[in-house]
Structure formats: structure tokens, C-alpha cells
Short mmCIF file of C-alpha atoms and ligand atoms in Angstrom, two decimals:
data_model
loop_
_atom_site.label_atom_id
_atom_site.label_comp_id
_atom_site.label_asym_id
_atom_site.label_seq_id
_atom_site.Cartn_x
_atom_site.Cartn_y
_atom_site.Cartn_z
CA UNK A 1 -0.20 0.65 0.31
CA UNK A 2 1.66 2.90 -0.93
CA UNK A 3 -0.45 5.56 1.38
CA UNK A 4 0.05 2.59 4.00
CA UNK A 5 1.12 5.19 7.64
CA UNK A 6 2.45 2.37 8.95
CA UNK A 7 5.82 3.65 10.80
CA UNK A 8 9.20 2.23 9.22
CA UNK A 9 10.22 1.77 12.15
CA UNK A 10 7.79 1.60 15.12
CA UNK A 11 9.23 1.65 19.21
CA UNK A 12 7.70 1.27 21.53
CA UNK A 13 7.62 1.27 25.91
CA UNK A 14 11.25 0.75 25.21
CA UNK A 15 13.37 -0.07 28.44
CA UNK A 16 17.00 -0.76 29.27
CA UNK A 17 18.51 -1.21 32.07
CA UNK A 18 21.82 -2.91 32.38
CA UNK A 19 22.80 -4.82 35.82
CA UNK A 20 23.20 -8.20 36.96
CA UNK A 21 20.35 -7.86 39.40
CA UNK A 22 17.16 -9.20 39.40
CA UNK A 23 15.58 -6.75 37.51
CA UNK A 24 15.32 -4.47 40.86
CA UNK A 25 16.62 -1.15 38.69
CA UNK A 26 14.36 -1.80 35.74
CA UNK A 27 11.64 -1.31 38.62
CA UNK A 28 13.37 1.45 39.67
CA UNK A 29 13.47 2.82 36.34
CA UNK A 30 9.84 2.12 35.87
CA UNK A 31 8.35 3.65 38.82
CA UNK A 32 10.74 6.72 37.52
CA UNK A 33 13.57 7.04 40.29
CA UNK A 34 16.64 9.36 38.45
CA UNK A 35 19.59 7.62 37.15
CA UNK A 36 22.03 8.16 39.23
CA UNK A 37 19.79 7.32 41.95
CA UNK A 38 19.05 3.66 40.84
CA UNK A 39 23.11 3.27 39.57
CA UNK A 40 23.17 4.58 43.42
CA UNK A 41 20.71 1.97 45.03
CA UNK A 42 21.74 -1.09 43.18
CA UNK A 43 24.21 -0.63 40.70
CA UNK A 44 21.93 -0.58 37.70
CA UNK A 45 22.91 1.56 35.26
CA UNK A 46 19.99 3.11 33.51
CA UNK A 47 20.64 3.37 29.45
CA UNK A 48 16.56 4.06 28.28
CA UNK A 49 13.30 4.39 29.85
CA UNK A 50 10.21 4.46 28.06
CA UNK A 51 11.06 5.13 24.51
CA UNK A 52 8.47 5.76 22.04
CA UNK A 53 8.79 7.05 18.47
CA UNK A 54 6.90 6.48 14.93
CA UNK A 55 9.57 7.16 12.39
CA UNK A 56 8.37 7.29 8.75
CA UNK A 57 9.31 5.77 5.89
CA UNK A 58 12.43 8.00 3.95
CA UNK A 59 12.12 10.06 7.23
CA UNK A 60 16.04 11.27 8.29
CA UNK A 61 15.48 10.84 11.86
CA UNK A 62 18.04 12.63 13.97
CA UNK A 63 18.62 11.23 17.52
CA UNK A 64 21.15 14.01 20.04
CA UNK A 65 22.56 14.30 23.24
CA UNK A 66 24.76 14.65 25.57
CA UNK A 67 28.06 11.51 26.11
CA UNK A 68 26.22 8.54 28.05
CA UNK A 69 22.44 9.99 27.10
CA UNK A 70 21.38 6.37 25.29
CA UNK A 71 21.80 7.50 22.15
CA UNK A 72 24.04 4.16 21.38
CA UNK A 73 22.09 1.58 22.66
CA UNK A 74 19.29 3.04 21.14
CA UNK A 75 20.32 1.65 18.00
CA UNK A 76 21.61 -0.88 18.98
CA UNK A 77 18.06 -1.91 20.80
CA UNK A 78 16.36 -1.27 17.43
CA UNK A 79 18.84 -3.86 15.37
CA UNK A 80 19.31 -5.83 18.94
CA UNK A 81 23.20 -5.87 19.49
CA UNK A 82 21.79 -5.12 22.40
CA UNK A 83 18.89 -7.22 23.94
CA UNK A 84 16.56 -4.85 25.54
CA UNK A 85 14.59 -5.08 28.85
CA UNK A 86 11.29 -4.23 27.94
CA UNK A 87 9.41 -2.84 25.02
CA UNK A 88 9.48 -3.30 21.26
CA UNK A 89 10.20 -2.38 18.10
CA UNK A 90 8.46 -3.50 14.62
CA UNK A 91 9.99 -2.46 11.46
CA UNK A 92 7.62 -2.67 8.74
CA UNK A 93 4.76 -4.42 10.67
CA UNK A 94 6.91 -7.15 11.81
CA UNK A 95 8.27 -7.30 16.15
CA UNK A 96 11.72 -7.46 16.41
CA UNK A 97 11.82 -8.47 19.44
CA UNK A 98 9.97 -11.02 18.80
CA UNK A 99 12.10 -12.44 16.26
CA UNK A 100 14.14 -15.35 16.58
CA UNK A 101 17.87 -15.96 16.68
CA UNK A 102 17.75 -16.59 11.91
CA UNK A 103 14.76 -14.20 11.83
CA UNK A 104 16.87 -11.55 13.05
CA UNK A 105 20.26 -11.91 10.93
CA UNK A 106 17.66 -12.09 8.03
CA UNK A 107 16.66 -8.32 9.37
CA UNK A 108 20.36 -6.99 10.11
CA UNK A 109 20.91 -8.62 6.60
CA UNK A 110 18.19 -7.26 4.54
CA UNK A 111 16.15 -4.63 6.00
CA UNK A 112 18.43 -2.85 8.78
CA UNK A 113 22.07 -1.77 8.10
CA UNK A 114 24.48 -0.47 10.15
CA UNK A 115 27.32 2.21 10.31
CA UNK A 116 28.84 3.13 12.95
CA UNK A 117 31.68 5.91 14.22
CA UNK A 118 34.32 3.56 14.35
CA UNK A 119 34.70 0.73 12.32
CA UNK A 120 37.62 -1.17 10.91
CA UNK A 121 38.86 -1.61 7.23
CA UNK A 122 40.85 -4.63 6.45
CA UNK A 123 43.87 -3.41 5.63
CA UNK A 124 44.67 -5.71 3.49
CA UNK A 125 42.04 -5.42 1.26
CA UNK A 126 41.40 -2.61 -1.50
CA UNK A 127 37.70 -0.79 -1.29
CA UNK A 128 36.52 -2.92 -3.30
CA UNK A 129 36.51 -5.32 -1.11
CA UNK A 130 36.19 -4.03 2.12
CA UNK A 131 32.37 -2.79 1.34
CA UNK A 132 31.51 -6.08 0.37
CA UNK A 133 32.92 -7.49 3.34
CA UNK A 134 29.62 -7.49 4.86
CA UNK A 135 28.12 -8.78 1.07
CA UNK A 136 30.47 -11.44 1.09
CA UNK A 137 29.61 -12.63 4.74
CA UNK A 138 25.98 -12.78 3.78
CA UNK A 139 26.49 -15.26 1.14
CA UNK A 140 25.61 -12.70 -2.29
CA UNK A 141 27.69 -14.55 -4.96
CA UNK A 142 31.37 -12.77 -6.07
CA UNK A 143 29.48 -10.58 -8.45
CA UNK A 144 27.18 -9.65 -7.50
CA UNK A 145 28.58 -8.39 -4.50
CA UNK A 146 31.36 -6.51 -6.24
CA UNK A 147 29.09 -5.16 -8.86
CA UNK A 148 26.64 -3.22 -5.01
CA UNK A 149 29.68 -1.98 -4.10
CA UNK A 150 31.33 -0.31 -6.82
CA UNK A 151 27.50 1.34 -7.12
CA UNK A 152 27.50 2.27 -3.60
CA UNK A 153 31.00 3.70 -3.59
CA UNK A 154 30.56 5.64 -6.25
CA UNK A 155 27.37 7.20 -4.43
CA UNK A 156 29.34 7.99 -1.99
CA UNK A 157 31.63 10.15 -4.68
CA UNK A 158 34.90 7.23 -4.34
CA UNK A 159 34.31 6.00 -7.64
CA UNK A 160 37.65 6.17 -8.76
CA UNK A 161 39.34 4.26 -5.03
CA UNK A 162 38.15 1.25 -5.62
CA UNK A 163 41.50 -0.50 -5.93
CA UNK A 164 42.99 1.13 -3.97
CA UNK A 165 43.91 0.54 0.18
CA UNK A 166 42.91 1.71 2.77
CA UNK A 167 46.22 2.96 4.15
CA UNK A 168 46.10 5.87 0.84
CA UNK A 169 42.86 6.97 2.34
CA UNK A 170 42.51 10.05 4.44
CA UNK A 171 39.81 9.55 7.94
CA UNK A 172 36.89 11.86 5.75
CA UNK A 173 37.39 9.06 2.97
CA UNK A 174 37.37 5.98 5.58
CA UNK A 175 34.80 7.28 6.31
CA UNK A 176 32.94 7.81 3.68
CA UNK A 177 33.66 3.88 3.27
CA UNK A 178 31.80 3.37 5.89
CA UNK A 179 29.23 4.59 4.52
CA UNK A 180 29.60 3.19 1.51
CA UNK A 181 29.39 -0.49 2.80
CA UNK A 182 26.01 0.78 5.29
CA UNK A 183 24.56 1.71 1.69
CA UNK A 184 26.13 -1.96 -0.44
CA UNK A 185 23.82 -3.20 1.89
CA UNK A 186 20.68 -2.05 0.09
CA UNK A 187 18.24 -2.17 3.05
CA UNK A 188 15.07 0.22 3.19
CA UNK A 189 17.10 0.98 6.24
CA UNK A 190 20.04 2.66 7.47
CA UNK A 191 20.92 3.17 11.18
CA UNK A 192 24.42 6.29 11.66
CA UNK A 193 25.87 5.64 14.96
CA UNK A 194 28.03 9.43 14.91
CA UNK A 195 28.81 8.89 11.45
CA UNK A 196 30.80 11.82 11.10
CA UNK A 197 31.33 12.25 14.72
CA UNK A 198 35.32 11.44 13.92
CA UNK A 199 36.17 14.27 11.15
CA UNK A 200 36.83 17.77 10.71
CA UNK A 201 34.19 20.28 10.19
CA UNK A 202 34.65 21.21 7.02
CA UNK A 203 35.02 17.02 5.37
CA UNK A 204 32.13 16.63 8.02
CA UNK A 205 29.32 19.15 6.63
CA UNK A 206 30.39 18.33 2.55
CA UNK A 207 29.29 14.16 4.59
CA UNK A 208 26.30 15.72 5.58
CA UNK A 209 26.10 17.38 2.10
CA UNK A 210 26.42 14.06 0.59
CA UNK A 211 23.62 12.31 2.97
CA UNK A 212 20.95 14.93 1.77
CA UNK A 213 21.68 14.22 -1.86
CA UNK A 214 21.93 10.52 -1.75
CA UNK A 215 18.80 10.35 0.61
CA UNK A 216 17.03 12.30 -1.63
CA UNK A 217 17.69 9.44 -4.52
CA UNK A 218 17.52 6.66 -2.63
CA UNK A 219 14.45 6.89 -0.13
CA UNK A 220 15.65 5.82 2.73
CA UNK A 221 14.90 5.46 5.65
CA UNK A 222 17.61 6.75 8.83
CA UNK A 223 18.25 6.27 11.86
CA UNK A 224 20.77 9.17 12.27
CA UNK A 225 22.81 9.54 16.04
CA UNK A 226 25.15 12.43 16.19
CA UNK A 227 25.92 14.68 19.63
CA UNK A 228 26.41 17.67 17.82
CA UNK A 229 22.93 19.73 17.15
CA UNK A 230 24.47 21.69 14.34
CA UNK A 231 25.04 18.53 12.08
CA UNK A 232 21.15 17.67 13.96
CA UNK A 233 19.28 20.92 12.64
CA UNK A 234 21.30 20.36 8.57
CA UNK A 235 19.99 16.96 8.25
CA UNK A 236 17.21 15.95 10.15
CA UNK A 237 13.88 15.73 8.99
CA UNK A 238 12.68 15.35 12.45
CA UNK A 239 15.08 15.54 16.07
CA UNK A 240 14.96 12.85 19.08
CA UNK A 241 16.12 15.42 22.30
CA UNK A 242 17.62 12.77 24.50
CA UNK A 243 18.53 12.77 28.70
CA UNK A 244 19.35 10.15 30.86
CA UNK A 245 18.14 7.39 28.46
CA UNK A 246 14.28 9.35 28.05
CA UNK A 247 13.58 11.28 25.36
CA UNK A 248 12.63 14.95 26.13
CA UNK A 249 12.09 16.89 22.99
CA UNK A 250 10.89 14.92 18.62
CA UNK A 251 10.01 17.72 16.44
CA UNK A 252 11.06 19.35 13.15
CA UNK A 253 15.00 21.04 13.81
CA UNK A 254 12.52 24.48 13.90
CA UNK A 255 10.44 23.22 16.51
CA UNK A 256 13.17 22.30 18.85
CA UNK A 257 15.38 25.19 18.32
CA UNK A 258 12.48 27.67 18.33
CA UNK A 259 10.29 26.18 21.05
CA UNK A 260 12.52 24.78 23.16
CA UNK A 261 11.08 21.82 25.83
CA UNK A 262 12.83 22.89 28.94
CA UNK A 263 15.43 24.30 30.15
CA UNK A 264 17.72 21.55 29.43
CA UNK A 265 16.87 21.35 25.63
CA UNK A 266 16.94 25.54 25.35
CA UNK A 267 20.32 25.68 26.61
CA UNK A 268 21.93 22.98 24.48
CA UNK A 269 20.03 24.56 20.86
CA UNK A 270 21.08 28.62 22.48
CA UNK A 271 23.95 28.18 20.39
CA UNK A 272 22.20 26.61 16.77
CA UNK A 273 20.16 30.02 17.20
CA UNK A 274 21.80 30.79 14.08
CA UNK A 275 19.89 33.67 11.27
CA UNK A 276 19.24 31.12 9.49
CA UNK A 277 16.79 29.88 11.10
CA UNK A 278 14.89 32.60 12.26
CA UNK A 279 12.01 33.90 9.81
CA UNK A 280 9.36 35.76 10.14
CA UNK A 281 7.18 33.49 9.84
CA UNK A 282 8.80 31.43 12.77
CA UNK A 283 8.51 34.78 15.34
CA UNK A 284 5.14 35.69 14.20
CA UNK A 285 2.04 35.84 15.90
CA UNK A 286 -1.16 34.67 13.89
CA UNK A 287 -3.87 36.21 15.88
CA UNK A 288 -3.76 40.08 15.28
CA UNK A 289 -6.94 42.70 14.95
CA UNK A 290 -6.71 43.31 11.19
CA UNK A 291 -9.47 46.33 9.46
CA UNK A 292 -10.67 45.72 5.94
CA UNK A 293 -10.36 48.52 3.35
CA UNK A 294 -13.51 48.76 2.67
CA UNK A 295 -14.47 49.26 6.55
CA UNK A 296 -15.50 52.74 6.97
CA UNK A 297 -12.43 55.38 8.85
CA UNK A 298 -14.92 55.76 11.72
CA UNK A 299 -14.93 51.42 11.92
CA UNK A 300 -11.31 51.93 12.51
CA UNK A 301 -11.02 54.38 14.30
CA UNK A 302 -13.36 52.91 17.21
CA UNK A 303 -11.57 48.69 16.37
CA UNK A 304 -8.15 50.67 17.40
CA UNK A 305 -9.64 52.14 20.30
CA UNK A 306 -11.62 49.40 22.25
CA UNK A 307 -8.76 47.07 21.45
CA UNK A 308 -5.94 49.76 22.84
CA UNK A 309 -3.47 49.51 19.83
CA UNK A 310 -1.44 52.03 18.40
CA UNK A 311 -2.10 50.52 14.60
CA UNK A 312 -3.72 48.03 13.24
CA UNK A 313 -3.36 46.68 9.69
CA UNK A 314 -5.48 46.78 6.86
CA UNK A 315 -6.15 44.60 4.32
CA UNK A 316 -8.05 43.88 1.40
CA UNK A 317 -11.21 41.58 0.09
CA UNK A 318 -8.41 39.12 -0.42
CA UNK A 319 -6.73 39.27 2.75
CA UNK A 320 -3.66 40.93 0.43
CA UNK A 321 -2.42 43.84 2.66
CA UNK A 322 -3.21 47.14 1.94
CA UNK A 323 -1.16 49.59 5.05
CA UNK A 324 -1.41 49.94 8.45
CA UNK A 325 -2.82 52.77 10.00
CA UNK A 326 -2.23 54.57 13.35
CA UNK A 327 -5.61 56.75 15.34
CA UNK A 328 -3.70 60.30 13.68
CA UNK A 329 -2.93 59.03 10.53
CA UNK A 330 -6.62 57.70 10.35
CA UNK A 331 -8.28 61.24 12.65
CA UNK A 332 -6.23 62.98 9.58
CA UNK A 333 -8.34 61.27 7.10
CA UNK A 334 -11.33 61.96 8.59
CA UNK A 335 -10.96 65.62 8.76
CA UNK A 336 -9.82 65.56 4.61
CA UNK A 337 -12.94 64.03 4.02
CA UNK A 338 -11.65 60.27 3.87
CA UNK A 339 -14.48 57.83 4.45
CA UNK A 340 -13.24 54.35 2.99
CA UNK A 341 -10.18 52.72 5.25
CA UNK A 342 -8.82 52.46 1.62
CA UNK A 343 -9.06 55.87 0.84
CA UNK A 344 -6.84 56.93 3.84
CA UNK A 345 -3.16 57.45 4.10
CA UNK A 346 -1.70 54.11 4.42
CA UNK A 347 1.84 53.08 6.15
CA UNK A 348 3.02 50.48 3.50
CA UNK A 349 7.09 50.30 4.42
CA UNK A 350 7.68 48.02 6.97
CA UNK A 351 6.07 44.31 5.70
CA UNK A 352 8.46 41.82 5.39
CA UNK A 353 7.47 38.65 4.03
CA UNK A 354 7.55 34.89 5.92
CA UNK A 355 10.61 33.94 5.26
CA UNK A 356 13.08 36.87 5.55
CA UNK A 357 15.74 35.59 8.25
CA UNK A 358 16.14 37.81 10.44
CA UNK A 359 19.33 39.81 9.95
CA UNK A 360 16.97 41.14 7.58
CA UNK A 361 14.23 41.75 10.31
CA UNK A 362 16.44 43.80 12.30
CA UNK A 363 16.12 46.85 9.63
CA UNK A 364 12.74 46.65 8.90
CA UNK A 365 12.44 46.63 12.91
CA UNK A 366 14.31 49.65 14.35
CA UNK A 367 12.34 52.00 11.30
CA UNK A 368 9.28 50.26 12.70
CA UNK A 369 7.55 52.27 15.89
CA UNK A 370 4.94 49.43 14.90
CA UNK A 371 4.71 45.68 14.78
CA UNK A 372 5.83 44.48 11.78
CA UNK A 373 3.16 43.40 9.01
CA UNK A 374 4.50 39.14 8.02
CA UNK A 375 2.88 38.34 4.23
CA UNK A 376 2.71 35.27 2.70
CA UNK A 377 4.42 34.60 -1.33
CA UNK A 378 0.77 35.14 -2.38
CA UNK A 379 0.92 39.45 -0.54
CA UNK A 380 -1.39 38.10 2.11
CA UNK A 381 -1.16 38.96 5.77
CA UNK A 382 -0.14 36.31 7.40
CA UNK A 383 0.58 37.50 10.47
CA UNK A 384 2.72 40.65 12.56
CA UNK A 385 5.78 40.32 14.25
CA UNK A 386 5.43 43.05 17.78
CA UNK A 387 9.01 44.84 18.23
CA UNK A 388 9.53 43.23 21.74
CA UNK A 389 9.18 40.02 20.19
CA UNK A 390 11.40 40.94 16.72
CA UNK A 391 14.62 42.25 19.84
CA UNK A 392 14.45 39.61 22.50
CA UNK A 393 14.92 36.89 18.90
CA UNK A 394 17.58 39.31 17.75
CA UNK A 395 18.53 39.01 21.27
CA UNK A 396 18.96 35.44 21.83
CA UNK A 397 20.61 35.63 18.60
CA UNK A 398 23.51 37.73 19.57
CA UNK A 399 23.92 35.38 21.81
CA UNK A 400 24.59 32.54 20.39
CA UNK A 401 26.72 33.57 17.34
CA UNK A 402 29.26 35.67 19.66
CA UNK A 403 29.47 32.02 21.62
CA UNK A 404 29.06 30.26 18.50
CA UNK A 405 32.22 32.62 16.80
CA UNK A 406 34.53 32.15 20.32
CA UNK A 407 34.18 28.76 19.96
CA UNK A 408 35.47 28.55 16.72
CA UNK A 409 38.19 31.47 17.19
CA UNK A 410 39.21 29.35 20.93
CA UNK A 411 39.17 26.39 19.08
N1 LIG B 1 27.31 -2.30 28.57
C1 LIG B 1 27.00 -1.39 29.44
N2 LIG B 1 26.78 -1.84 30.85
C2 LIG B 1 26.92 -0.60 31.95
N3 LIG B 1 26.75 0.09 31.53
C3 LIG B 1 26.30 0.23 29.96
C4 LIG B 1 27.03 -0.23 28.79
N4 LIG B 1 26.62 -0.08 27.75
C5 LIG B 1 25.95 1.59 27.96
N5 LIG B 1 25.72 1.25 29.15
C6 LIG B 1 25.65 2.95 29.98
O1 LIG B 1 24.27 2.78 28.99
C7 LIG B 1 24.11 4.51 28.86
C8 LIG B 1 24.30 5.24 27.91
O2 LIG B 1 25.64 4.99 26.93
P1 LIG B 1 25.21 5.18 25.50
O3 LIG B 1 26.67 4.88 25.22
O4 LIG B 1 24.29 4.53 24.95
O5 LIG B 1 25.88 6.89 24.74
P2 LIG B 1 25.36 7.76 24.33
O6 LIG B 1 24.57 8.35 24.59
O7 LIG B 1 25.50 6.72 23.02
O8 LIG B 1 27.12 8.36 24.68
P3 LIG B 1 27.57 8.99 23.40
O9 LIG B 1 27.16 10.08 23.22
O10 LIG B 1 29.07 8.90 24.41
O11 LIG B 1 28.20 7.73 22.23
C9 LIG B 1 26.05 5.74 29.74
O12 LIG B 1 25.51 5.66 31.53
C10 LIG B 1 26.89 4.02 29.53
O13 LIG B 1 27.52 4.14 30.41
MG1 LIG B 2 27.53 6.57 21.59
#
């Protein structure tokens, strides 16, 4: 079924507690005790706590969080490299957590490839044979595995390097080989545990771009682990943020950065409120008063007074922005005999487009002495930005940029 809403991966009530006790650690985890408390009391380590996630087909789902929060445990519980304590993992409607060893081996080969941060390339095998290794282990015939390995190497830009030996490759190229290894499995789902973390920033960005292009063309479902929010925001369709084994927020990158669920996420995201992320649409109010052009100027003045506004936006019958009126311009209009709003002199200078980024909002905000009207591409008024909102966005943004520059200068 092409419009099947069934998720590619469904994780329900998943727990992992590392312990050799009789289940006391797990019971305490289920009862909501803190990770530290449980470890102190029983020696058990909370790996995962009640994870519930649905990942759609073709989605690039990022899991991020600080070291030790449980990211690797989560991906490894998905393919059962780590056995979950409780809970279910479903892959395309089949329950992985109920599979026999044989079924599991099959699923890992056909459905669920994994790319690791640190993986060994066999030094005496060339690049092609390194990529083909898991296929060889999986019993794929030589001609087919070489063809699939070559295709995968082409996808990651190493088509010319198939005959090279690992020691001839840079770190970034080796990581591409790892990615190619995962791709050559031709599985619908790819699990990637910090695949780019060991790389320097420029190469890392290249590989992120390549991953995005790849996903566009091969439409895989990807679970991508990172501890870097910049990377998460760059590559993720959605991001799950973990702390102490639990998921504390799941959302689109924009959501997570602009509406952090709690102070933990806010702290995380502060560094990432980069200029490009904050657009007029992301900080506007969508509830606002507006006056129709066909209304009378007297009605307009009444609206302004009743609602204690300093200004009001005026729109035509289709909702298109005409301009902004204030009490004195309205009064002047009535005195000069104008009766309808659309004939009155309106300020029109300081409207912004919904896609306008914070950098470009600032000049308009500095000029305006009223909330900034935000227009859609068709000129329809879709929101307003109160100036104090803009000021707050500027402050947090400037703080973020300063922090980024500082860390770049010191790093
Ligand atoms: N085999 C194990 N035995 C005991 N504790 C474990 C084991 N594996 C992981 N843990 C603990 O589980 C928690 C989660 O570890 P995990 O490796 O999943 O974190 P992570 O988010 O991947 O961290 P990193 O970013 O450093 O890779 C940590 O507290 C870790 O110490
Ligand atoms: Mg890890």
C-alpha cells in the first residue's frame, strides 16, 4: 500500500537497564526514579527509559544528546545488538523484538544496515572488497557483491578509488567507505551511529550534504545519531533529544530550536539559533486584529480604541496587505473627508515577507514603530511581529552568534 501510514520503525515502551540484579533496577526505572539514584542504590545503569518513537518511511530521524544519554543503546536496541529489557521494536509491521536469532540475522542483512563511527577497514583488502565484506559474509555471490559495492562507492564519490588500499585514504574517505558499506547492503533502513563525529568540520559538512543528496535519491529511512545539534539541524527531518535515557523532545529542527520543551533543550539549542533559522514566520503572531479596506475610517478608529492598539493592519477583500493605520493618520483622513479605509493614507513601508531571515528583519524593526506585518508570497497578511518579540529574538540570536564565534576562535 503506497499510502500506508504504517511507520517504517515503531518503538514502544522501550527500556534498557544494564544490571546483573534481579530486575530491581528496571522496576525502579519504570517507577520513575532518577538514573543517579538507581545507580547508587542498585548499581544498575539506566540505558533507556520508556522510549516511544515512530519513524516514517524515507524519514531522516536524528537522535541527539550528550555523551552517555543512551543514543548508541537506542540504535543498538533497534537491531538488537543490545537486547532491550522491556518494550517493542517494529520494522515495517514486523516485531523485531519477537524474532528468533535466524529471523534477526535475516533482518539485519536485508532490512537494517548499520554504519558505525569507528569501524575497521581490513588493511590488506582494497576499498571495493572492504565495502563488499558484509555482502560476502551474507553469502552474496562475488559478481553481485562487487557490482553493489562499486555502485555504493560511486554514490559516496569514491568511484575512482575502488582499487586503492585503506592506508591510501584520508579519514574522511575512510568514513565514506563506511557509509558505502552501509549503502551496499541496500536495506530500506540505515542506522548510523555518529558516522561523522571523528571528522573535521569542513569534511563533515561535505558528508552531511552528500548524505542529504543521497537520501533524496535513494529514499532510505535513516536513524542518525549525533551529539552535535548543528549537525542534527542540518540533516534531520525530525530530531529527538535524549537525556538520561529518556526522550525529552521530538520535533522538526525549527520546532526544537525555537520552541525548546524545557531548560535542558533550551540550553542545548541556544548555540544554534543561527540567523538563517529564525524567519519572520517563525516568530510572528498569527492572531492579530486587521481592518478591511471597505470598512469606514470611523470603524477603524473604534477598533483601534477598543483594543488599545497603537496601529492596525489593513487588508483588502482577499486578505492582501494594504498598509498600516494609526489613530492620528485615521483622524487626519476623516478631517480631509476620506470615509473608507482603502482611501486613507496608510503606512506601507515596513512589511516583511514570511521567509525574511532575522538579519534582514532587524533593519525593518529598527525603522518601524509598530508591529511588523508579515506577508505570504501572495501578499496576504499572515501575521505580525511585535517589536519586543523581535528584540528578544535578536538578543538570543546575538548571544548565540557570539558564542559560536568565540568557540570557533578558541577551538
Ligand atoms: N554494556 C554496558 N554496561 C553497563 N552500562 C552501559 C553499557 N553500555 C552502555 N552503558 C551505559 O548506558 C548509558 C548510555 O550509554 P550509550 O553508550 O548509549 O550513550 P551515548 O549517548 O551513545 O554516548 P556517547 O555520545 O558517548 O556515544 C551510559 O550511562 C553508559 O555508561
Ligand atoms: Mg554512543
